Tab-separated table of C-alpha atoms in Angstrom:
chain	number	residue	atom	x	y	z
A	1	UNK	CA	119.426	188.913	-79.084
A	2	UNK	CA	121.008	186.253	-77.719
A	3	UNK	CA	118.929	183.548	-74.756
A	4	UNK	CA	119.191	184.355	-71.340
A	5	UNK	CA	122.208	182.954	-69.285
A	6	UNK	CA	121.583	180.109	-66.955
A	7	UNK	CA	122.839	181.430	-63.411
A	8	UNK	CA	125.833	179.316	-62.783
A	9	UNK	CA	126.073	177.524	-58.809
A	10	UNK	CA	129.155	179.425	-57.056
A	11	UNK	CA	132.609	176.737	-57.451
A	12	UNK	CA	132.438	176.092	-53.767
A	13	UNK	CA	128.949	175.167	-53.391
A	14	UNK	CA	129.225	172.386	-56.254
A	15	UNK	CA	128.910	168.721	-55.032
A	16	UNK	CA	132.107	166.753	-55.340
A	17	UNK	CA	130.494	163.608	-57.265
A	18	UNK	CA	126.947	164.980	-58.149
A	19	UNK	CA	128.183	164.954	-61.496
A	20	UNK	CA	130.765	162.332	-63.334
A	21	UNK	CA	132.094	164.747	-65.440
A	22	UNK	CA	132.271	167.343	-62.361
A	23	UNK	CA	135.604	167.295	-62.198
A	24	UNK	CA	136.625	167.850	-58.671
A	25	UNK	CA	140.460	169.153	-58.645
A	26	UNK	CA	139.591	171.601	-61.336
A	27	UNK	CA	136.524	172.662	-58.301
A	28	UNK	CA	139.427	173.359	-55.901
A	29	UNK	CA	141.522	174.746	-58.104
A	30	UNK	CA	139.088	177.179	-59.071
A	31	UNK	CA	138.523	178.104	-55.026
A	32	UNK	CA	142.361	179.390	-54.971
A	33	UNK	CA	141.914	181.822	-57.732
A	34	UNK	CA	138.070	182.849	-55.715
A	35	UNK	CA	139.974	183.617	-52.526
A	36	UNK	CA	141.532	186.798	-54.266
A	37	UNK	CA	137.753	188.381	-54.746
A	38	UNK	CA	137.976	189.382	-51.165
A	39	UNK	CA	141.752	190.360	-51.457
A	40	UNK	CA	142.954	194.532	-51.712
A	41	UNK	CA	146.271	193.279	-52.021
A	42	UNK	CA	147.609	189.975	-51.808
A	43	UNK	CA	147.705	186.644	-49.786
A	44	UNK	CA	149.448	184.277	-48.006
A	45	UNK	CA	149.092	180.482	-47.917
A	46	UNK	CA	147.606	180.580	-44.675
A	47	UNK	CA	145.049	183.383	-45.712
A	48	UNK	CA	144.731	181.007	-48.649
A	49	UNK	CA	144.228	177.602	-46.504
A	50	UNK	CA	141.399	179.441	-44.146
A	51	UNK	CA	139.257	181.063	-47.122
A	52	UNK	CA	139.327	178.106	-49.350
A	53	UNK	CA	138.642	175.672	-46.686
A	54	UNK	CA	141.433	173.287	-48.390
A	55	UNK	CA	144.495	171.452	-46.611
A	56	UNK	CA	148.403	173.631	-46.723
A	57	UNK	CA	149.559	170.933	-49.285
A	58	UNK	CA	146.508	170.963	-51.586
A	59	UNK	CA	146.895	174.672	-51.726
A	60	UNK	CA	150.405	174.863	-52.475
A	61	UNK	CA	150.153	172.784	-54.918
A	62	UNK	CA	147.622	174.739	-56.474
A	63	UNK	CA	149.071	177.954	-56.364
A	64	UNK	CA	152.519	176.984	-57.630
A	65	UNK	CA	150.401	175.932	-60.589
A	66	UNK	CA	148.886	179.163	-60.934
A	67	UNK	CA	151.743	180.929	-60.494
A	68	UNK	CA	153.390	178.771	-63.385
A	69	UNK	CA	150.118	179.170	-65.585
A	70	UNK	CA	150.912	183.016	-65.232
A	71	UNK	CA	147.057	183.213	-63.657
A	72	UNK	CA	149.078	184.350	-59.884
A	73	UNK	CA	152.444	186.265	-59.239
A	74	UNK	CA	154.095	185.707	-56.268
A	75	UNK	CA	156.034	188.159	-54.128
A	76	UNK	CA	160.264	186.684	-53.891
A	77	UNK	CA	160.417	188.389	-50.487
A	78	UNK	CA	157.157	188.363	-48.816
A	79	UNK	CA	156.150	184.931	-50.418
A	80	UNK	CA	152.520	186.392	-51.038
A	81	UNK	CA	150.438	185.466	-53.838
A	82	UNK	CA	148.275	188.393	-56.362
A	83	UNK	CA	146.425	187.706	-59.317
A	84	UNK	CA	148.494	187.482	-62.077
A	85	UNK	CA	148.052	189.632	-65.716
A	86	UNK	CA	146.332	186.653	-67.069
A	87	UNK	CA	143.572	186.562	-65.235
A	88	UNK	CA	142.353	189.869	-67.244
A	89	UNK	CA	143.442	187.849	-70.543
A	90	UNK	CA	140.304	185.984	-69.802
A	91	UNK	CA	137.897	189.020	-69.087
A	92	UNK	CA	139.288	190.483	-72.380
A	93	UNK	CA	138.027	186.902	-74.475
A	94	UNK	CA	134.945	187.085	-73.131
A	95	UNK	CA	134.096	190.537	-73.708
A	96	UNK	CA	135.611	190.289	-76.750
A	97	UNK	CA	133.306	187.649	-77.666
A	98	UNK	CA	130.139	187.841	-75.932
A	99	UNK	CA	126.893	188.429	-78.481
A	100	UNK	CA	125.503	190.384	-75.777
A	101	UNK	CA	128.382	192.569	-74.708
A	102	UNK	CA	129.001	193.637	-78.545
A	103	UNK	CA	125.247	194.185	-79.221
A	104	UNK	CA	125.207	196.521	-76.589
A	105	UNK	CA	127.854	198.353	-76.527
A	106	UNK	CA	127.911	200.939	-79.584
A	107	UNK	CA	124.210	201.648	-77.796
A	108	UNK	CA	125.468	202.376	-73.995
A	109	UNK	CA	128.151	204.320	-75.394
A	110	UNK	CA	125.662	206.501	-77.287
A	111	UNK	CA	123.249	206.558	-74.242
A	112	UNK	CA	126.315	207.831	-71.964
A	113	UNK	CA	127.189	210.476	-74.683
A	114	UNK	CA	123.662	211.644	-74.631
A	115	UNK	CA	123.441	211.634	-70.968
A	116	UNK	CA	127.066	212.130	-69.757
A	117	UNK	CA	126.193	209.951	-66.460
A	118	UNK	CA	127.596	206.848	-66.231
A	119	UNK	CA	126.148	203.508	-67.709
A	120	UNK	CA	126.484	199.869	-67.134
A	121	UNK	CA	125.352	196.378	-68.041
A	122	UNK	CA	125.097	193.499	-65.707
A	123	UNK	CA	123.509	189.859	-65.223
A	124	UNK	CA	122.340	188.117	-62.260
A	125	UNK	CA	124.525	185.194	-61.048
A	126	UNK	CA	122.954	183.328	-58.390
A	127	UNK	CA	122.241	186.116	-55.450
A	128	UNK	CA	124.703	188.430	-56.921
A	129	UNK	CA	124.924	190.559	-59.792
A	130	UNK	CA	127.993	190.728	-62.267
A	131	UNK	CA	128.957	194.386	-63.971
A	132	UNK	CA	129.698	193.284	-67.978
A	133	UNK	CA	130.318	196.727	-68.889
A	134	UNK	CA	131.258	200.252	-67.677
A	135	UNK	CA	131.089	203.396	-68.768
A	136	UNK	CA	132.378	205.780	-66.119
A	137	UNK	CA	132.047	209.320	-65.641
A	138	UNK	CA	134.678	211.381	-64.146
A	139	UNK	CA	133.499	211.633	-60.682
A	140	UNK	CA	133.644	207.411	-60.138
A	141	UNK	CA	136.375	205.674	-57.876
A	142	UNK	CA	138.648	203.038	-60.036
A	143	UNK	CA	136.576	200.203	-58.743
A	144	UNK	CA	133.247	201.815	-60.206
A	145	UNK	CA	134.956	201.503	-63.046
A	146	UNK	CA	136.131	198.363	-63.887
A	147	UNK	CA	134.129	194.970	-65.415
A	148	UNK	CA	133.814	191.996	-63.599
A	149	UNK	CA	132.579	193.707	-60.290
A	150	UNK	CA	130.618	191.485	-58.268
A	151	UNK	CA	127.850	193.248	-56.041
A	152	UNK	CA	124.618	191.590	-53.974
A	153	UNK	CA	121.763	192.137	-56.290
A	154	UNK	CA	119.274	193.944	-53.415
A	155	UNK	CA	121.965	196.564	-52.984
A	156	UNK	CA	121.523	198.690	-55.645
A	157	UNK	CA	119.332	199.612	-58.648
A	158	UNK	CA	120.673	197.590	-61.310
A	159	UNK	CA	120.352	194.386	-59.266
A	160	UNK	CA	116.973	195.376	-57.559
A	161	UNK	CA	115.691	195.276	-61.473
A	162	UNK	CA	117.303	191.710	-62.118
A	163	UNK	CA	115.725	190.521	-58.934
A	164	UNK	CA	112.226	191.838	-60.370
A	165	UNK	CA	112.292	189.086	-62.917
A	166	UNK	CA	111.316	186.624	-59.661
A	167	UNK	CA	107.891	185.946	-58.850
A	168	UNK	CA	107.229	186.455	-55.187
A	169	UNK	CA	107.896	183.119	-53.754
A	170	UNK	CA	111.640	183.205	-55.327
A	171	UNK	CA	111.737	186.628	-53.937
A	172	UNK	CA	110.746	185.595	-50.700
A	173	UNK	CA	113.015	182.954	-50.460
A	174	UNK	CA	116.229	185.332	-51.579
A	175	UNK	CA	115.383	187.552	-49.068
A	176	UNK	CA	115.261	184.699	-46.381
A	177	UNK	CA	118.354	183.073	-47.192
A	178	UNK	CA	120.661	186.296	-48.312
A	179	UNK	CA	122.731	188.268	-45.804
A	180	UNK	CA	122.500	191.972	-45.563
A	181	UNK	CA	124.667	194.458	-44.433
A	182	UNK	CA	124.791	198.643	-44.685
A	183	UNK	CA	127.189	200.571	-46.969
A	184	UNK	CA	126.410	203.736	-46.238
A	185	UNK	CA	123.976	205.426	-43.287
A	186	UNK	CA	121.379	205.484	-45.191
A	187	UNK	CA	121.676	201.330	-46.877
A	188	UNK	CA	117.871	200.002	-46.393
A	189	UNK	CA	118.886	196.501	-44.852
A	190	UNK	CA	114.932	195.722	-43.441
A	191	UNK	CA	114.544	192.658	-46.274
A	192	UNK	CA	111.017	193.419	-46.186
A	193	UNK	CA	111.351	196.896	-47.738
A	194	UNK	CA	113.805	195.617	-49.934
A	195	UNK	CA	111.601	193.106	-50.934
A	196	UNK	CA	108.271	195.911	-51.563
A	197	UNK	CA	111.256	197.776	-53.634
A	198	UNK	CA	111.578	195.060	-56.340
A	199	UNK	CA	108.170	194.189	-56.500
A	200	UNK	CA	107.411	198.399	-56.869
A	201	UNK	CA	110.344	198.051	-59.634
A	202	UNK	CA	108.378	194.845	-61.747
A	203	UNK	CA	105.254	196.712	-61.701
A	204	UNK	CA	107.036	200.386	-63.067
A	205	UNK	CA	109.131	198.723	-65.266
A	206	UNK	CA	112.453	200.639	-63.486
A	207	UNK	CA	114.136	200.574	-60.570
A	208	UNK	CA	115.604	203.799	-58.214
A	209	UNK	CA	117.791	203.982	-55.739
A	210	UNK	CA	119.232	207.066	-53.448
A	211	UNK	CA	122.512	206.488	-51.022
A	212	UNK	CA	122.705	202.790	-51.191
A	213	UNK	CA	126.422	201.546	-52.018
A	214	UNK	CA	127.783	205.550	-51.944
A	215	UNK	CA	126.430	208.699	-50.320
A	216	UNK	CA	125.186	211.266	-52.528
A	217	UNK	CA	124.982	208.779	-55.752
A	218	UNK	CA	121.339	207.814	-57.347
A	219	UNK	CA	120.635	205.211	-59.639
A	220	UNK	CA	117.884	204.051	-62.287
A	221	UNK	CA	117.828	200.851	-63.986
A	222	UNK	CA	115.962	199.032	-66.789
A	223	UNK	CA	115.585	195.323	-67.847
A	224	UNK	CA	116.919	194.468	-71.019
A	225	UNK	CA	115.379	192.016	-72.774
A	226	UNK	CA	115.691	189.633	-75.876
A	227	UNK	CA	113.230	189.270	-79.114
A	228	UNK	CA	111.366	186.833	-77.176
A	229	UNK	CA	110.809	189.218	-74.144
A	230	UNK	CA	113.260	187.368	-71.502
A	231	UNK	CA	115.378	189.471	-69.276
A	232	UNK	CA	118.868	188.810	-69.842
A	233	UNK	CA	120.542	192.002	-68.407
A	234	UNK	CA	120.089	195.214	-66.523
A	235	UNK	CA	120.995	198.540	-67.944
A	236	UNK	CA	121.412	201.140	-65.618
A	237	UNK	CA	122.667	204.982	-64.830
A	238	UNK	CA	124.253	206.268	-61.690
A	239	UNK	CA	124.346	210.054	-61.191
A	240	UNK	CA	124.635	212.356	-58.472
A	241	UNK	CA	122.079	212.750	-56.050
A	242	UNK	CA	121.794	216.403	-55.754
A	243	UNK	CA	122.592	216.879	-59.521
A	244	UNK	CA	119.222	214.337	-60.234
A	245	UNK	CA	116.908	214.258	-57.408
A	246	UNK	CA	114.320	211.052	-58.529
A	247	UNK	CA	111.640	213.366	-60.491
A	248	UNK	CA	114.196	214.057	-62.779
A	249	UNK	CA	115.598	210.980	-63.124
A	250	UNK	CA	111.928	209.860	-63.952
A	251	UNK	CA	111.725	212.994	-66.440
A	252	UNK	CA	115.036	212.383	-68.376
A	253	UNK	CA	116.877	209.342	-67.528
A	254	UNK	CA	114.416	206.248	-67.253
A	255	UNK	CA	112.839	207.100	-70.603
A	256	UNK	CA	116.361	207.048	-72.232
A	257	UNK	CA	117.372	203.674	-70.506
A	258	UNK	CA	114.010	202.164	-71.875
A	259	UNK	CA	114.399	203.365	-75.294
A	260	UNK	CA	118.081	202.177	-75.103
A	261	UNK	CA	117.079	198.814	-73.835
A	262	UNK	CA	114.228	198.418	-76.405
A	263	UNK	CA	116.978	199.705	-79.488
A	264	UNK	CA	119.492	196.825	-78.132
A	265	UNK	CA	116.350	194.269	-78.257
A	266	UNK	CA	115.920	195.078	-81.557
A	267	UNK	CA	119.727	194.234	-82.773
C-alpha cells in the first residue's frame, strides 16, 4: 500500500514568496483553470476577473494561454471560456497511474458486483474530500458519477470517516473555521452534532449517513488503510434509503466495506 498523501494548501491560499521555488505566475495561472469548479456552463472574463481576484489583463493573458494549451475552449460568438478536453487528459494520467487507484480498483468493482449499490474511493484534501473513483448504480445523476468531484468532508459519510482520522482538537478547529450550509431538509448543519458524528464514526470504525447531500439516499463508509495502519482513503456505499434503512446497512453493507478495505490493505 502506498503512504498516505500529504493534503495539498488550495492554489489561492499559497503565499506569493513563502517559497523561492513557489513559482507565482504558475499560482495564478492555476486560479483561471479553479474558477471553472463553480461553473455549469461557461464563463466570461469578467466572471473570470471577480472569482480569481486577478486584474482583466492578467486574466486574458492567461486564458488565451489556456485556450492555446487546449486546457479551455472558447465560444467564437459568445466569447465565453469552458474547460477544454484536456483537462480530462490529466484525470486519465493520474488514474492511470496512481498505486492506490489500481490497487483498489479490481476490489471495488468486485464489492459493487457483490452488492450492486454504488461504491467509491476518496481522500481528504484540506477541508474537502476528493472522489478518486466511481462506481455508479443506475439510479445516480451524471455528477454522482464522475471522478474528480469535490465535496466538504462533514457532508456526507465518506468524508465524515476521513475527518475521524483527527483527534479532537483538529476536529474542533475544522468545525470552527468551515462553513456549512443544507442540501437537502433534512442536512444536519449544527457543527456540534456533526462534530459527535465523526467522533461516534472513530470509535465504530464506520460512518452512516441518511438524507444528507440527496433525499432518500444513505451512505456507509470505511477507512482504508495501508500495511502500516495509516488512513489514506475512504471507501464507501450509497444506497437508497428505503431500500437499506441503517440496521441493514449495519447487517450487510459495513461488514463488506471492512473486509474490502482490509483485502485492498493487504495488496
Amino acid at each position: 500500500m502506498p503512504r498516505p498523501p500529504a493534503a495539498a494548501p488550495a492554489l489561492a491560499d499559497t503565499p506569493d514568496g513563502a517559497n523561492p521555488l513557489y513559482v507565482a505566475s504558475l499560482g495564478k495561472a492555476m486560479r483561471v483553470l479553479e474558477a471553472f469548479r463553480s461553473a455549469r456552463e461557461t464563463l466570461g472574463l469578467t466572471e473570470l476577473v471577480q472569482l480569481t481576484g486577478m486584474g482583466k489583463s492578467a486574466v486574458q493573458r492567461f486564458t488565451h494561454t489556456w485556450e492555446k494549451l487546449g486546457y479551455l475552449v472558447k465560444d467564437p460568438q459568445t466569447r465565453r471560456y469552458g474547460l477544454g478536453p484536456r483537462v480530462v487528459e490529466l484525470g486519465y494520467f493520474f488514474l492511470r497511474s496512481d498505486r492506490l487507484v489500481s490497487l483498489a480498483a479490481p476490489h471495488l468493482v468486485a464489492l459493487r458486483e457483490r452488492c450492486g449499490l454504488a461504491v467509491n474511493m476518496s481522500v481528504l484534501d484540506g477541508p474537502e474530500m476528493i472522489y478518486l473513483l466511481r462506481l455508479p448504480s443506475r439510479q445516480l445523476t451524471l455528477s454522482e458519477m464522475l471522478a474528480g468531484r469535490r465535496m466538504p468532508a462533514w457532508s456526507n459519510s465518506a468524508g465524515r470517516m476521513l475527518l475521524s482520522q483527527l483527534d479532537d482538537i483538529a476536529l474542533d478547529h475544522y468545525f470552527a473555521t468551515t462553513a456549512i450550509s443544507a442540501y437537502t431538509a433534512r442536512t444536519d448543519t449544527d457543527p456540534a452534532r456533526l462534530a459527535d458524528e465523526v467522533r461516534q464514526a472513530r470509535s465504530q470504525g464506520y460512518a452512516l449517513t441518511r438524507d444528507q447531500v440527496l433525499l432518500n439516499q444513505v451512505g456507509a463508509a470505511v477507512l482504508l488503510r495501508d500495511d502500516l495502519r495509516r488512513p489514506v482513503a475512504a471507501l464507501n456505499v450509497t444506497a437508497a434509503a428505503d431500500e437499506y434503512p441503517q440496521e441493514r446497512l449495519v447487517r450487510e453493507i459495513v461488514p463488506q466495506l471492512l473486509k474490502t478495505a482490509y483485502a485492498i490493505s493487504g495488496t
